[in-house]
XYZ file of C-alpha atoms in Angstrom:
186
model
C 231.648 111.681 -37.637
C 229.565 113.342 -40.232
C 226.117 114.366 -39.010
C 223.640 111.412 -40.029
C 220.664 112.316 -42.185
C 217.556 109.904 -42.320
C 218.685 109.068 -45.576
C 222.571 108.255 -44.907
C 221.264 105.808 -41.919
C 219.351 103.609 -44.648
C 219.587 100.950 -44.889
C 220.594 99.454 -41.840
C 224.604 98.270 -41.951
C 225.190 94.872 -42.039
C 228.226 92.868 -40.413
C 229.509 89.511 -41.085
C 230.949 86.390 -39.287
C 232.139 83.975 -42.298
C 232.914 81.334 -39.511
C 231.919 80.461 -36.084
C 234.785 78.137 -35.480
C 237.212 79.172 -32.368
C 234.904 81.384 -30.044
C 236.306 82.353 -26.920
C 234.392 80.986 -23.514
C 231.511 83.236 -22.229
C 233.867 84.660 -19.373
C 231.010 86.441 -16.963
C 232.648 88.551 -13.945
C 230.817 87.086 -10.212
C 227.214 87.585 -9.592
C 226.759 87.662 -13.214
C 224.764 84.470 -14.702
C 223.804 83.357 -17.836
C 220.582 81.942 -18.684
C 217.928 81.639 -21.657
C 213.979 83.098 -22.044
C 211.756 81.712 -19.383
C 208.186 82.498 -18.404
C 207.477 86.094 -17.386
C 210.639 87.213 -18.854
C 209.192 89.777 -21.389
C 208.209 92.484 -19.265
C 212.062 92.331 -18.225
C 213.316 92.106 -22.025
C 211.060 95.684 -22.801
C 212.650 97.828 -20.607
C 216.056 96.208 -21.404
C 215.681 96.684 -24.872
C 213.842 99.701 -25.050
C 216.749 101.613 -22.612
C 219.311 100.389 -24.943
C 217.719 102.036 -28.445
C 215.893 104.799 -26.552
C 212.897 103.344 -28.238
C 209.833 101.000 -27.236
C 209.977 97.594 -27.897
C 207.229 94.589 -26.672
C 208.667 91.156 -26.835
C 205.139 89.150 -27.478
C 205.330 91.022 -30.959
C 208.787 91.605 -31.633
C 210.139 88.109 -30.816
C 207.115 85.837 -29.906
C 205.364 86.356 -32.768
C 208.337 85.131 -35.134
C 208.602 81.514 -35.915
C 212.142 81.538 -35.355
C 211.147 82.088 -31.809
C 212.533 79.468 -29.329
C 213.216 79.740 -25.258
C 216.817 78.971 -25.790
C 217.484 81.699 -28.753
C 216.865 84.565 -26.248
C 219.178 84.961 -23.740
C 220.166 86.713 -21.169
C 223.141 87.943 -18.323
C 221.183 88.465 -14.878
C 222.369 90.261 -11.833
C 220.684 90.437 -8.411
C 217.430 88.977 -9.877
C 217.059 91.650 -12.325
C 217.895 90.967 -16.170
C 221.112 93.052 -16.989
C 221.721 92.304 -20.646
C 220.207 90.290 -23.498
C 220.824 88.799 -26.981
C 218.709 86.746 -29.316
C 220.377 84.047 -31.525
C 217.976 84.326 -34.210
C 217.572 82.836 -38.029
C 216.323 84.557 -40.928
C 215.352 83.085 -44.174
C 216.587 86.204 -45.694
C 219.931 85.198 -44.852
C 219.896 80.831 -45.932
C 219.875 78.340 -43.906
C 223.943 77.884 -42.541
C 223.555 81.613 -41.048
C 222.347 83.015 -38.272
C 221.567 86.250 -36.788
C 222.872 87.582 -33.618
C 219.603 89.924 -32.970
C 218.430 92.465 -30.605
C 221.650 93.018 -28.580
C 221.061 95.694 -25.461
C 223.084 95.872 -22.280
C 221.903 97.871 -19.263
C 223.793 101.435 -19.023
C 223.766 100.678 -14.597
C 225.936 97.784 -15.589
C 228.453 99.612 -18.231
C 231.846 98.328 -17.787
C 231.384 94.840 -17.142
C 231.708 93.465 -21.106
C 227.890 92.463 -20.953
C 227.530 93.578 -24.544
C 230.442 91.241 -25.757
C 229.644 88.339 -23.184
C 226.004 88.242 -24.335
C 226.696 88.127 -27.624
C 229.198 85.655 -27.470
C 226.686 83.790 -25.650
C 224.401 83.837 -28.799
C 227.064 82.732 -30.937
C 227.465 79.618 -28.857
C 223.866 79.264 -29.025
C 224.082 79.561 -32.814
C 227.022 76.983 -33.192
C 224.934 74.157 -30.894
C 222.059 74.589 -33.494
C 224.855 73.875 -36.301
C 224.598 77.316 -37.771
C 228.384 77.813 -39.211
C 228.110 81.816 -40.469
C 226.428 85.299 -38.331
C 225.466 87.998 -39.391
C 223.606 91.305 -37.697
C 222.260 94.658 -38.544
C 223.163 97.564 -36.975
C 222.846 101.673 -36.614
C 225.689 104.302 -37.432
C 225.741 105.725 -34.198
C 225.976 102.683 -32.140
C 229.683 102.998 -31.314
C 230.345 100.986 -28.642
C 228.249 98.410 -30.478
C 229.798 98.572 -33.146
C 233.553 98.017 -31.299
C 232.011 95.112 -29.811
C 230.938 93.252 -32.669
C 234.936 94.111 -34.146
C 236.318 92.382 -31.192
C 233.714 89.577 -32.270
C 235.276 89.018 -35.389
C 232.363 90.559 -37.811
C 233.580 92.770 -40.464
C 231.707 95.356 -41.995
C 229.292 94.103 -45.738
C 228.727 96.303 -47.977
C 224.611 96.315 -49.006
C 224.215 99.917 -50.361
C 226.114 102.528 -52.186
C 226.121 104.811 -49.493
C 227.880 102.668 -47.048
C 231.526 102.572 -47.821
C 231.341 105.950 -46.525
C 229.375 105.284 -43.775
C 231.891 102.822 -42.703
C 235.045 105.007 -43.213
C 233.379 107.926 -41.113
C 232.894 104.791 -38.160
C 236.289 103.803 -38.294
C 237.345 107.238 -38.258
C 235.596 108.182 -35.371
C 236.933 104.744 -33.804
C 240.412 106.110 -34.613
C 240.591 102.585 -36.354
C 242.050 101.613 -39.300
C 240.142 99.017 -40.979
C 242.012 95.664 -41.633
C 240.135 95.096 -44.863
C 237.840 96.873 -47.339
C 234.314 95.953 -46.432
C 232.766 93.491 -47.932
C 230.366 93.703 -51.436
């Protein structure tokens, strides 16, 4: 992949879901459970988050704050007691009101292998569906890879925001070795 300049990474790239009819089951592999924001949570959510985009994060002002913010729209997979992966099925008004926003995706790297990206996502797009939300979208980085795969095996396809991102997109497939089913979307 071509080396990424501050300016080819902008804006953020944008994937689609035009339906969310037909999701698979959450399929979790044993001592894996699923469960939603609780009390005393954030703390737990930081370092999750902030280990997955090598960045700091706080919860009270990334996701509390919002007014999209409810208990059930943050999830999470926990392990052992400790919280393991986490995905936020969020709303924007950017986007209207029939779409939702699978948000803040991060996964542990202790629990690689174990398809907690994928299942936590899915999780959010169940959690999208029960709120009768019938389109997803999400933003994400160039050089989220494995991300990136996931969200493929999702069903999102690639939307087209800026000029610069056809490109963007070709060198991600190419990198993928993929081929890309479709031409993304304007």
């Amino acid at each position: 992949m071509k080396t990424s300049t501050p300016e080819r990474g902008k804006p953020q790239l944008v994937m689609g879901r035009m339906h969310l009819q037909d999701l698979p089951e959450i399929q979790l592999e044993a001592g894996y459970t699923l469960r939603h924001f609780e009390q005393g949570d954030a703390p737990g959510w930081n370092v999750l988050i902030s280990k997955t985009f090598n960045s700091n994060y706080d919860f009270d002002g990334t996701i509390l704050a919002d007014r999209f913010f409810h208990p059930e729209r943050v999830l999470f997979v926990e392990h052992s007691g400790e919280l393991v992966a986490t995905a936020c099925a969020w709303r924007s008004e950017a986007w209207g009101k029939n779409t939702g926003v699978l948000h803040m995706v991060g996964a542990s790297p202790e629990h690689r292998g174990h398809q907690l990206g994928y299942q936590i996502s899915l999780a959010a797009l169940h959690q999208l569906v029960r709120e009768g939300i019938h389109h997803a979208v999400l933003q994400t980085d160039d050089d989220r890879l494995p991300a990136i795969v996931t969200y493929l095996k999702l069903g999102f396809q690639p939307y087209l925001i800026d000029s610069n991102q056809a490109e963007r997109w070709r060198d991600i497939y190419e990198c993928l070795g993929l081929i890309p089913h479709d031409e993304p979307r304007a």
